[in-house]
């Protein structure tokens, strides 16, 4: 479902997207549209996009087309989802040890919505790190 | 898993890195737009699809910071990457900081601390030096060396690269290759399969599929009012200004006179006032209205006469408006000066002053006017009016000197005199001057005593005024009047009035035989004197004579004149028309005379006799009618109608034997005439001579066995209660006339009456086989089924009937009513809609439709109905009922009257009208309706026929049926 979601095609667009969003959380999926992992993730993201549109906006970035952030955000995985709020990278503690991003596929839509909502609520209060009640350390090992 | 659709990477900015100057704005040629995402919806981000500015460093603009968590995988971070430490001191943290640092590093640092023994200086030592020839040579040598080295292992390397690509493709095959095995099978696909590939549906929901378009909302009034407080420089439309513009001759043509456009069309931006705009619009409307009225009264047309009359009519109405009067005064003054010999200007000026109260000025003005226009009667009269008593007389005297022949001035002079004798004197003098004025004579004679008047008139008799002669004749005694008239005839041989008066005179004095002679002589002598005989005028005179009671004169005139100037073949036609016009003018004797003459000329014409008979029936007495009819049947013995009319007239006078004898004579004249047979039967049965009726019918059956005779026979037996005999007769009749629907109906009804439903149904069904186009038969059958409770059957019967007889409103109506009676109002409504579609011009359907509607909708429905069938009595009746139900009594009465006028044969209308009058009218009104109904003898209408054709009421009179029907009507609307 990647074609249903907006893509950012260069670094400037990515920066503009992060900068321009005033009161919504920004969800960026870094990866490739053709990648099976990304496909699954995109499916979930697309299906929640309408539901979260009031407090979050979702973009897709091809890391081959836009390699500019590969190093600083360590985009080595096939699929990475990162969150921003008012030009601030929001970290989320999912119990995996890496609080910077989600680099696995979420399969449950409601969980993804909850994650985005948690991010948004925390970020609104000025937090840089939010804690999600569910622990993914055993479920997704990497 | 969804198939991946490869968007393909958008084209990189081709100009990237080339050209100089960073921050040079956007590229002129925008990259192709990526598929616009519907999720972005209305607020599409402006940056999407835009190319990055030249030399843009991602992350720089927003001060991005990175992190290191997994240095175990992947390359280590570059030296110029941002540091991990989120809390690093400023100047080292972000991408921008690092870049700044790099740039600084790039500066050639050639000092010794930068020197490394193995590598030499970190930068090129000579990069800043000029590129010279030996440099070029050296580069060429190096390039050749590189090329050589490259070629040494080229084949092996290329092979290896190819292998690598293949290996890579094995791991990550192109989408094209992924599906290659499936694509191979495409060759075996048939055309049908190709065509039956389903369309790619749009899986998104409706809101996503149809992104909302931009909506334009009008600026609210509150916005304007807020901005108004900043300044109030709004211009208003001055109505006077507009009016003054309109008064220009050209103002009429342009609907928006130039003077007001600045106010309306170009309001200052931000200073709009809604209220004032509304006012301006009203003013504009006012001006346009007054403009229209101006053009109607002709004020703007420059026509002095019209202008003046307009001013005259204007002054009293705007009496209080001083500016108007001033303007008028000015205008009138200019008119007077430019055209001093124009009398209306003087009159208008004087009147203006009179209205404003300056009587003296008015008098001065009008006197000046008399000097300027001494030949104008009007000015003199106006002057006489304005001047007080004695001065007025002086003025009139002066006027007479200027205009000795003006009758009006003399009359005015006579009016001014208060004393009768003075008046007489004035008039006598006037008559000396103007001896031919009838008006003067009349006024003079009116003042005199009868004796003096006669003397005066005899003095006047040498004139050629017939009215004077006639007046004189009226004053004289019979003998003298004759003499006067003879003298008058000698003096004025061309006036017909004298002759007619003479004839009247003779008639009034009992010499009726003279009348004829006088009229004949009149015609001949007038003809001899070259006077053309104008038929219309003479007939008019005859009508007047009739009204004055001189019947003989009237008849004589008609006889003499009627044939003059008419072609032989037009005679009958013209006379009939004349007679009708006389009837409509109320001159019955004239009409009678015309008919008599016509009958003399055409004694064998049936139509003339008929008309004459109808005329006598409507306007004459019974005796005159019977006498006429007797003569008529003598001349046209074959005209059954005349016989029947005679018989009926006798019967109505309760002279049954006479009626019988007339009918007997009629039989002799018209043997085997069905009409006469039936009339005879009716006569007998109405007079309770059933045996005679039966015998007559039996005779009729043997001599003139028509269907109607049979029907009447059956009916007679039926109403007399001889069901058996009726049955037999019916069977016999059906042997002869099996396609006569009424017989089948009667048979069925007889069965129904004696509760043999099965037989009745059979009769109807058989009848329908023979005559499938008889509506009544279908209706009877369906009603029978409905009565026994077979609703479905009734419905199907009606449906069948509609199939066989399309576009028959009766059947549709019955279907609708069937559903309505069964309580299925919805179905009734839909059926009605269908019915109206099929028969859009059927009055009965529309009338029913009006009452099918809920009460509030009835009015609109009735309007629709009236639009569709304007002259349909049923619709008119429905409207009348509607008003009745709303208790609009006068209106309802009006509509009832209209209904019975348009269709006097509709019994329902009469019955409803009667019922209405019983409830709301006076006794006289009730009686009048009853009488009119009896005269009209209605025979149709649903409710009416239900009563009038009922077996038990077969001998009832119209009036009785009317009360009966009215009593059965319930106000259920």
JSON list of C-alpha atoms in Angstrom, two decimals, chain B residues 146-301:
[
{"chain": "B", "resi": 146, "resn": "UNK", "atom": "CA", "xyz": [46.03, 4.20, -16.46]},
{"chain": "B", "resi": 147, "resn": "UNK", "atom": "CA", "xyz": [44.44, 3.10, -19.66]},
{"chain": "B", "resi": 148, "resn": "UNK", "atom": "CA", "xyz": [47.01, 0.51, -20.24]},
{"chain": "B", "resi": 149, "resn": "UNK", "atom": "CA", "xyz": [46.64, -0.86, -16.75]},
{"chain": "B", "resi": 150, "resn": "UNK", "atom": "CA", "xyz": [42.88, -0.89, -17.21]},
{"chain": "B", "resi": 151, "resn": "UNK", "atom": "CA", "xyz": [43.02, -2.89, -20.40]},
{"chain": "B", "resi": 152, "resn": "UNK", "atom": "CA", "xyz": [45.24, -5.56, -19.01]},
{"chain": "B", "resi": 153, "resn": "UNK", "atom": "CA", "xyz": [42.52, -7.33, -17.06]},
{"chain": "B", "resi": 154, "resn": "UNK", "atom": "CA", "xyz": [39.52, -5.97, -18.76]},
{"chain": "B", "resi": 155, "resn": "UNK", "atom": "CA", "xyz": [37.93, -9.18, -19.98]},
{"chain": "B", "resi": 156, "resn": "UNK", "atom": "CA", "xyz": [38.30, -10.93, -16.71]},
{"chain": "B", "resi": 157, "resn": "UNK", "atom": "CA", "xyz": [36.97, -8.02, -14.83]},
{"chain": "B", "resi": 158, "resn": "UNK", "atom": "CA", "xyz": [33.96, -7.59, -17.06]},
{"chain": "B", "resi": 159, "resn": "UNK", "atom": "CA", "xyz": [33.16, -11.26, -16.72]},
{"chain": "B", "resi": 160, "resn": "UNK", "atom": "CA", "xyz": [33.37, -10.99, -13.02]},
{"chain": "B", "resi": 161, "resn": "UNK", "atom": "CA", "xyz": [31.11, -7.96, -12.99]},
{"chain": "B", "resi": 162, "resn": "UNK", "atom": "CA", "xyz": [28.58, -9.78, -15.07]},
{"chain": "B", "resi": 163, "resn": "UNK", "atom": "CA", "xyz": [28.62, -12.68, -12.66]},
{"chain": "B", "resi": 164, "resn": "UNK", "atom": "CA", "xyz": [28.14, -10.37, -9.79]},
{"chain": "B", "resi": 165, "resn": "UNK", "atom": "CA", "xyz": [25.15, -8.72, -11.38]},
{"chain": "B", "resi": 166, "resn": "UNK", "atom": "CA", "xyz": [23.61, -12.08, -12.10]},
{"chain": "B", "resi": 167, "resn": "UNK", "atom": "CA", "xyz": [24.18, -13.17, -8.58]},
{"chain": "B", "resi": 168, "resn": "UNK", "atom": "CA", "xyz": [22.62, -9.97, -7.38]},
{"chain": "B", "resi": 169, "resn": "UNK", "atom": "CA", "xyz": [19.66, -10.48, -9.65]},
{"chain": "B", "resi": 170, "resn": "UNK", "atom": "CA", "xyz": [19.24, -13.99, -8.31]},
{"chain": "B", "resi": 171, "resn": "UNK", "atom": "CA", "xyz": [18.94, -12.54, -4.87]},
{"chain": "B", "resi": 172, "resn": "UNK", "atom": "CA", "xyz": [16.82, -9.59, -5.77]},
{"chain": "B", "resi": 173, "resn": "UNK", "atom": "CA", "xyz": [15.10, -10.31, -9.01]},
{"chain": "B", "resi": 174, "resn": "UNK", "atom": "CA", "xyz": [13.42, -7.54, -10.97]},
{"chain": "B", "resi": 175, "resn": "UNK", "atom": "CA", "xyz": [9.69, -7.51, -10.75]},
{"chain": "B", "resi": 176, "resn": "UNK", "atom": "CA", "xyz": [9.60, -8.21, -14.45]},
{"chain": "B", "resi": 177, "resn": "UNK", "atom": "CA", "xyz": [11.55, -11.41, -13.91]},
{"chain": "B", "resi": 178, "resn": "UNK", "atom": "CA", "xyz": [9.54, -12.43, -10.89]},
{"chain": "B", "resi": 179, "resn": "UNK", "atom": "CA", "xyz": [6.49, -12.78, -13.02]},
{"chain": "B", "resi": 180, "resn": "UNK", "atom": "CA", "xyz": [8.17, -14.16, -16.14]},
{"chain": "B", "resi": 181, "resn": "UNK", "atom": "CA", "xyz": [6.85, -17.69, -15.62]},
{"chain": "B", "resi": 182, "resn": "UNK", "atom": "CA", "xyz": [3.36, -16.38, -15.23]},
{"chain": "B", "resi": 183, "resn": "UNK", "atom": "CA", "xyz": [3.74, -14.14, -18.23]},
{"chain": "B", "resi": 184, "resn": "UNK", "atom": "CA", "xyz": [4.65, -17.05, -20.42]},
{"chain": "B", "resi": 185, "resn": "UNK", "atom": "CA", "xyz": [1.19, -18.45, -19.92]},
{"chain": "B", "resi": 186, "resn": "UNK", "atom": "CA", "xyz": [-0.33, -15.27, -21.25]},
{"chain": "B", "resi": 187, "resn": "UNK", "atom": "CA", "xyz": [0.26, -16.50, -24.80]},
{"chain": "B", "resi": 188, "resn": "UNK", "atom": "CA", "xyz": [-2.38, -19.17, -24.27]},
{"chain": "B", "resi": 189, "resn": "UNK", "atom": "CA", "xyz": [-5.03, -16.74, -23.15]},
{"chain": "B", "resi": 190, "resn": "UNK", "atom": "CA", "xyz": [-8.16, -16.45, -25.22]},
{"chain": "B", "resi": 191, "resn": "UNK", "atom": "CA", "xyz": [-9.80, -13.24, -26.21]},
{"chain": "B", "resi": 192, "resn": "UNK", "atom": "CA", "xyz": [-12.71, -13.88, -23.86]},
{"chain": "B", "resi": 193, "resn": "UNK", "atom": "CA", "xyz": [-10.37, -14.27, -20.97]},
{"chain": "B", "resi": 194, "resn": "UNK", "atom": "CA", "xyz": [-8.68, -11.04, -21.88]},
{"chain": "B", "resi": 195, "resn": "UNK", "atom": "CA", "xyz": [-11.97, -9.27, -22.03]},
{"chain": "B", "resi": 196, "resn": "UNK", "atom": "CA", "xyz": [-13.22, -10.73, -18.80]},
{"chain": "B", "resi": 197, "resn": "UNK", "atom": "CA", "xyz": [-10.33, -9.47, -16.70]},
{"chain": "B", "resi": 198, "resn": "UNK", "atom": "CA", "xyz": [-12.05, -7.61, -13.91]},
{"chain": "B", "resi": 199, "resn": "UNK", "atom": "CA", "xyz": [-11.52, -3.92, -13.53]},
{"chain": "B", "resi": 200, "resn": "UNK", "atom": "CA", "xyz": [-9.23, -2.77, -10.80]},
{"chain": "B", "resi": 201, "resn": "UNK", "atom": "CA", "xyz": [-11.65, -1.45, -8.29]},
{"chain": "B", "resi": 202, "resn": "UNK", "atom": "CA", "xyz": [-11.00, 1.46, -6.06]},
{"chain": "B", "resi": 203, "resn": "UNK", "atom": "CA", "xyz": [-10.75, -0.08, -2.62]},
{"chain": "B", "resi": 204, "resn": "UNK", "atom": "CA", "xyz": [-10.79, 3.20, -0.80]},
{"chain": "B", "resi": 205, "resn": "UNK", "atom": "CA", "xyz": [-13.83, 4.46, 0.97]},
{"chain": "B", "resi": 206, "resn": "UNK", "atom": "CA", "xyz": [-16.01, 7.18, -0.47]},
{"chain": "B", "resi": 207, "resn": "UNK", "atom": "CA", "xyz": [-14.38, 10.03, 1.34]},
{"chain": "B", "resi": 208, "resn": "UNK", "atom": "CA", "xyz": [-10.98, 8.99, 0.17]},
{"chain": "B", "resi": 209, "resn": "UNK", "atom": "CA", "xyz": [-12.08, 8.42, -3.38]},
{"chain": "B", "resi": 210, "resn": "UNK", "atom": "CA", "xyz": [-13.63, 11.83, -3.66]},
{"chain": "B", "resi": 211, "resn": "UNK", "atom": "CA", "xyz": [-11.35, 14.33, -2.04]},
{"chain": "B", "resi": 212, "resn": "UNK", "atom": "CA", "xyz": [-13.32, 17.39, -1.12]},
{"chain": "B", "resi": 213, "resn": "UNK", "atom": "CA", "xyz": [-12.96, 20.34, -3.34]},
{"chain": "B", "resi": 214, "resn": "UNK", "atom": "CA", "xyz": [-12.20, 23.80, -2.23]},
{"chain": "B", "resi": 215, "resn": "UNK", "atom": "CA", "xyz": [-15.23, 25.50, -0.78]},
{"chain": "B", "resi": 216, "resn": "UNK", "atom": "CA", "xyz": [-15.91, 29.19, -1.19]},
{"chain": "B", "resi": 217, "resn": "UNK", "atom": "CA", "xyz": [-17.76, 30.78, 1.64]},
{"chain": "B", "resi": 218, "resn": "UNK", "atom": "CA", "xyz": [-19.16, 34.29, 1.23]},
{"chain": "B", "resi": 219, "resn": "UNK", "atom": "CA", "xyz": [-17.66, 36.91, 3.45]},
{"chain": "B", "resi": 220, "resn": "UNK", "atom": "CA", "xyz": [-19.96, 37.40, 6.39]},
{"chain": "B", "resi": 221, "resn": "UNK", "atom": "CA", "xyz": [-21.70, 40.68, 7.04]},
{"chain": "B", "resi": 222, "resn": "UNK", "atom": "CA", "xyz": [-20.01, 40.94, 10.41]},
{"chain": "B", "resi": 223, "resn": "UNK", "atom": "CA", "xyz": [-16.71, 41.27, 8.59]},
{"chain": "B", "resi": 224, "resn": "UNK", "atom": "CA", "xyz": [-17.94, 44.26, 6.68]},
{"chain": "B", "resi": 225, "resn": "UNK", "atom": "CA", "xyz": [-19.49, 45.85, 9.71]},
{"chain": "B", "resi": 226, "resn": "UNK", "atom": "CA", "xyz": [-16.21, 45.44, 11.57]},
{"chain": "B", "resi": 227, "resn": "UNK", "atom": "CA", "xyz": [-14.36, 47.13, 8.75]},
{"chain": "B", "resi": 228, "resn": "UNK", "atom": "CA", "xyz": [-16.92, 49.88, 8.51]},
{"chain": "B", "resi": 229, "resn": "UNK", "atom": "CA", "xyz": [-15.92, 51.28, 11.84]},
{"chain": "B", "resi": 230, "resn": "UNK", "atom": "CA", "xyz": [-12.61, 52.27, 10.28]},
{"chain": "B", "resi": 231, "resn": "UNK", "atom": "CA", "xyz": [-14.30, 54.91, 8.17]},
{"chain": "B", "resi": 232, "resn": "UNK", "atom": "CA", "xyz": [-17.70, 55.89, 6.85]},
{"chain": "B", "resi": 233, "resn": "UNK", "atom": "CA", "xyz": [-17.12, 57.39, 3.46]},
{"chain": "B", "resi": 234, "resn": "UNK", "atom": "CA", "xyz": [-19.93, 55.54, 1.79]},
{"chain": "B", "resi": 235, "resn": "UNK", "atom": "CA", "xyz": [-21.82, 57.36, -0.90]},
{"chain": "B", "resi": 236, "resn": "UNK", "atom": "CA", "xyz": [-25.57, 57.22, -1.06]},
{"chain": "B", "resi": 237, "resn": "UNK", "atom": "CA", "xyz": [-27.92, 57.46, -3.96]},
{"chain": "B", "resi": 238, "resn": "UNK", "atom": "CA", "xyz": [-29.83, 60.68, -4.03]},
{"chain": "B", "resi": 239, "resn": "UNK", "atom": "CA", "xyz": [-33.27, 59.97, -5.42]},
{"chain": "B", "resi": 240, "resn": "UNK", "atom": "CA", "xyz": [-33.74, 63.56, -6.55]},
{"chain": "B", "resi": 241, "resn": "UNK", "atom": "CA", "xyz": [-30.53, 63.44, -8.42]},
{"chain": "B", "resi": 242, "resn": "UNK", "atom": "CA", "xyz": [-31.67, 60.31, -10.10]},
{"chain": "B", "resi": 243, "resn": "UNK", "atom": "CA", "xyz": [-35.02, 61.86, -10.91]},
{"chain": "B", "resi": 244, "resn": "UNK", "atom": "CA", "xyz": [-33.45, 64.94, -12.39]},
{"chain": "B", "resi": 245, "resn": "UNK", "atom": "CA", "xyz": [-31.44, 62.65, -14.57]},
{"chain": "B", "resi": 246, "resn": "UNK", "atom": "CA", "xyz": [-34.52, 60.84, -15.58]},
{"chain": "B", "resi": 247, "resn": "UNK", "atom": "CA", "xyz": [-36.17, 64.01, -16.65]},
{"chain": "B", "resi": 248, "resn": "UNK", "atom": "CA", "xyz": [-33.62, 64.44, -19.38]},
{"chain": "B", "resi": 249, "resn": "UNK", "atom": "CA", "xyz": [-34.93, 63.19, -22.68]},
{"chain": "B", "resi": 250, "resn": "UNK", "atom": "CA", "xyz": [-32.19, 60.60, -22.88]},
{"chain": "B", "resi": 251, "resn": "UNK", "atom": "CA", "xyz": [-32.81, 59.37, -19.35]},
{"chain": "B", "resi": 252, "resn": "UNK", "atom": "CA", "xyz": [-35.59, 57.18, -20.46]},
{"chain": "B", "resi": 253, "resn": "UNK", "atom": "CA", "xyz": [-33.47, 54.96, -22.63]},
{"chain": "B", "resi": 254, "resn": "UNK", "atom": "CA", "xyz": [-30.79, 54.09, -20.13]},
{"chain": "B", "resi": 255, "resn": "UNK", "atom": "CA", "xyz": [-31.99, 52.01, -17.23]},
{"chain": "B", "resi": 256, "resn": "UNK", "atom": "CA", "xyz": [-29.07, 53.12, -15.04]},
{"chain": "B", "resi": 257, "resn": "UNK", "atom": "CA", "xyz": [-28.74, 56.84, -15.40]},
{"chain": "B", "resi": 258, "resn": "UNK", "atom": "CA", "xyz": [-25.16, 57.91, -15.14]},
{"chain": "B", "resi": 259, "resn": "UNK", "atom": "CA", "xyz": [-25.72, 59.99, -12.04]},
{"chain": "B", "resi": 260, "resn": "UNK", "atom": "CA", "xyz": [-26.07, 57.06, -9.77]},
{"chain": "B", "resi": 261, "resn": "UNK", "atom": "CA", "xyz": [-23.46, 54.64, -10.92]},
{"chain": "B", "resi": 262, "resn": "UNK", "atom": "CA", "xyz": [-20.77, 56.09, -8.68]},
{"chain": "B", "resi": 263, "resn": "UNK", "atom": "CA", "xyz": [-22.92, 55.39, -5.68]},
{"chain": "B", "resi": 264, "resn": "UNK", "atom": "CA", "xyz": [-23.90, 51.91, -6.54]},
{"chain": "B", "resi": 265, "resn": "UNK", "atom": "CA", "xyz": [-21.37, 50.31, -8.74]},
{"chain": "B", "resi": 266, "resn": "UNK", "atom": "CA", "xyz": [-18.11, 51.36, -7.16]},
{"chain": "B", "resi": 267, "resn": "UNK", "atom": "CA", "xyz": [-18.34, 51.26, -3.43]},
{"chain": "B", "resi": 268, "resn": "UNK", "atom": "CA", "xyz": [-15.13, 52.01, -1.62]},
{"chain": "B", "resi": 269, "resn": "UNK", "atom": "CA", "xyz": [-13.35, 48.80, -0.85]},
{"chain": "B", "resi": 270, "resn": "UNK", "atom": "CA", "xyz": [-13.91, 47.72, 2.70]},
{"chain": "B", "resi": 271, "resn": "UNK", "atom": "CA", "xyz": [-16.57, 50.36, 3.30]},
{"chain": "B", "resi": 272, "resn": "UNK", "atom": "CA", "xyz": [-19.65, 48.48, 2.22]},
{"chain": "B", "resi": 273, "resn": "UNK", "atom": "CA", "xyz": [-22.82, 48.97, 4.16]},
{"chain": "B", "resi": 274, "resn": "UNK", "atom": "CA", "xyz": [-25.41, 46.31, 3.60]},
{"chain": "B", "resi": 275, "resn": "UNK", "atom": "CA", "xyz": [-28.23, 48.43, 4.87]},
{"chain": "B", "resi": 276, "resn": "UNK", "atom": "CA", "xyz": [-27.34, 51.30, 2.63]},
{"chain": "B", "resi": 277, "resn": "UNK", "atom": "CA", "xyz": [-27.01, 49.03, -0.33]},
{"chain": "B", "resi": 278, "resn": "UNK", "atom": "CA", "xyz": [-30.50, 47.83, 0.39]},
{"chain": "B", "resi": 279, "resn": "UNK", "atom": "CA", "xyz": [-31.73, 51.40, 0.60]},
{"chain": "B", "resi": 280, "resn": "UNK", "atom": "CA", "xyz": [-30.00, 52.27, -2.62]},
{"chain": "B", "resi": 281, "resn": "UNK", "atom": "CA", "xyz": [-31.64, 49.33, -4.28]},
{"chain": "B", "resi": 282, "resn": "UNK", "atom": "CA", "xyz": [-35.03, 50.51, -3.07]},
{"chain": "B", "resi": 283, "resn": "UNK", "atom": "CA", "xyz": [-34.37, 53.99, -4.35]},
{"chain": "B", "resi": 284, "resn": "UNK", "atom": "CA", "xyz": [-33.36, 52.62, -7.68]},
{"chain": "B", "resi": 285, "resn": "UNK", "atom": "CA", "xyz": [-36.53, 50.58, -7.82]},
{"chain": "B", "resi": 286, "resn": "UNK", "atom": "CA", "xyz": [-38.60, 53.63, -6.94]},
{"chain": "B", "resi": 287, "resn": "UNK", "atom": "CA", "xyz": [-36.99, 55.63, -9.65]},
{"chain": "B", "resi": 288, "resn": "UNK", "atom": "CA", "xyz": [-37.53, 52.96, -12.21]},
{"chain": "B", "resi": 289, "resn": "UNK", "atom": "CA", "xyz": [-41.16, 52.66, -11.24]},
{"chain": "B", "resi": 290, "resn": "UNK", "atom": "CA", "xyz": [-41.77, 56.38, -11.50]},
{"chain": "B", "resi": 291, "resn": "UNK", "atom": "CA", "xyz": [-39.91, 56.30, -14.78]},
{"chain": "B", "resi": 292, "resn": "UNK", "atom": "CA", "xyz": [-42.26, 53.68, -16.10]},
{"chain": "B", "resi": 293, "resn": "UNK", "atom": "CA", "xyz": [-45.30, 55.59, -14.89]},
{"chain": "B", "resi": 294, "resn": "UNK", "atom": "CA", "xyz": [-43.89, 58.70, -16.52]},
{"chain": "B", "resi": 295, "resn": "UNK", "atom": "CA", "xyz": [-43.56, 57.00, -19.81]},
{"chain": "B", "resi": 296, "resn": "UNK", "atom": "CA", "xyz": [-47.11, 55.74, -19.47]},
{"chain": "B", "resi": 297, "resn": "UNK", "atom": "CA", "xyz": [-48.52, 59.18, -18.79]},
{"chain": "B", "resi": 298, "resn": "UNK", "atom": "CA", "xyz": [-46.34, 60.55, -21.54]},
{"chain": "B", "resi": 299, "resn": "UNK", "atom": "CA", "xyz": [-44.57, 63.14, -19.50]},
{"chain": "B", "resi": 300, "resn": "UNK", "atom": "CA", "xyz": [-41.18, 62.54, -20.98]},
{"chain": "B", "resi": 301, "resn": "UNK", "atom": "CA", "xyz": [-42.45, 62.80, -24.50]}
]
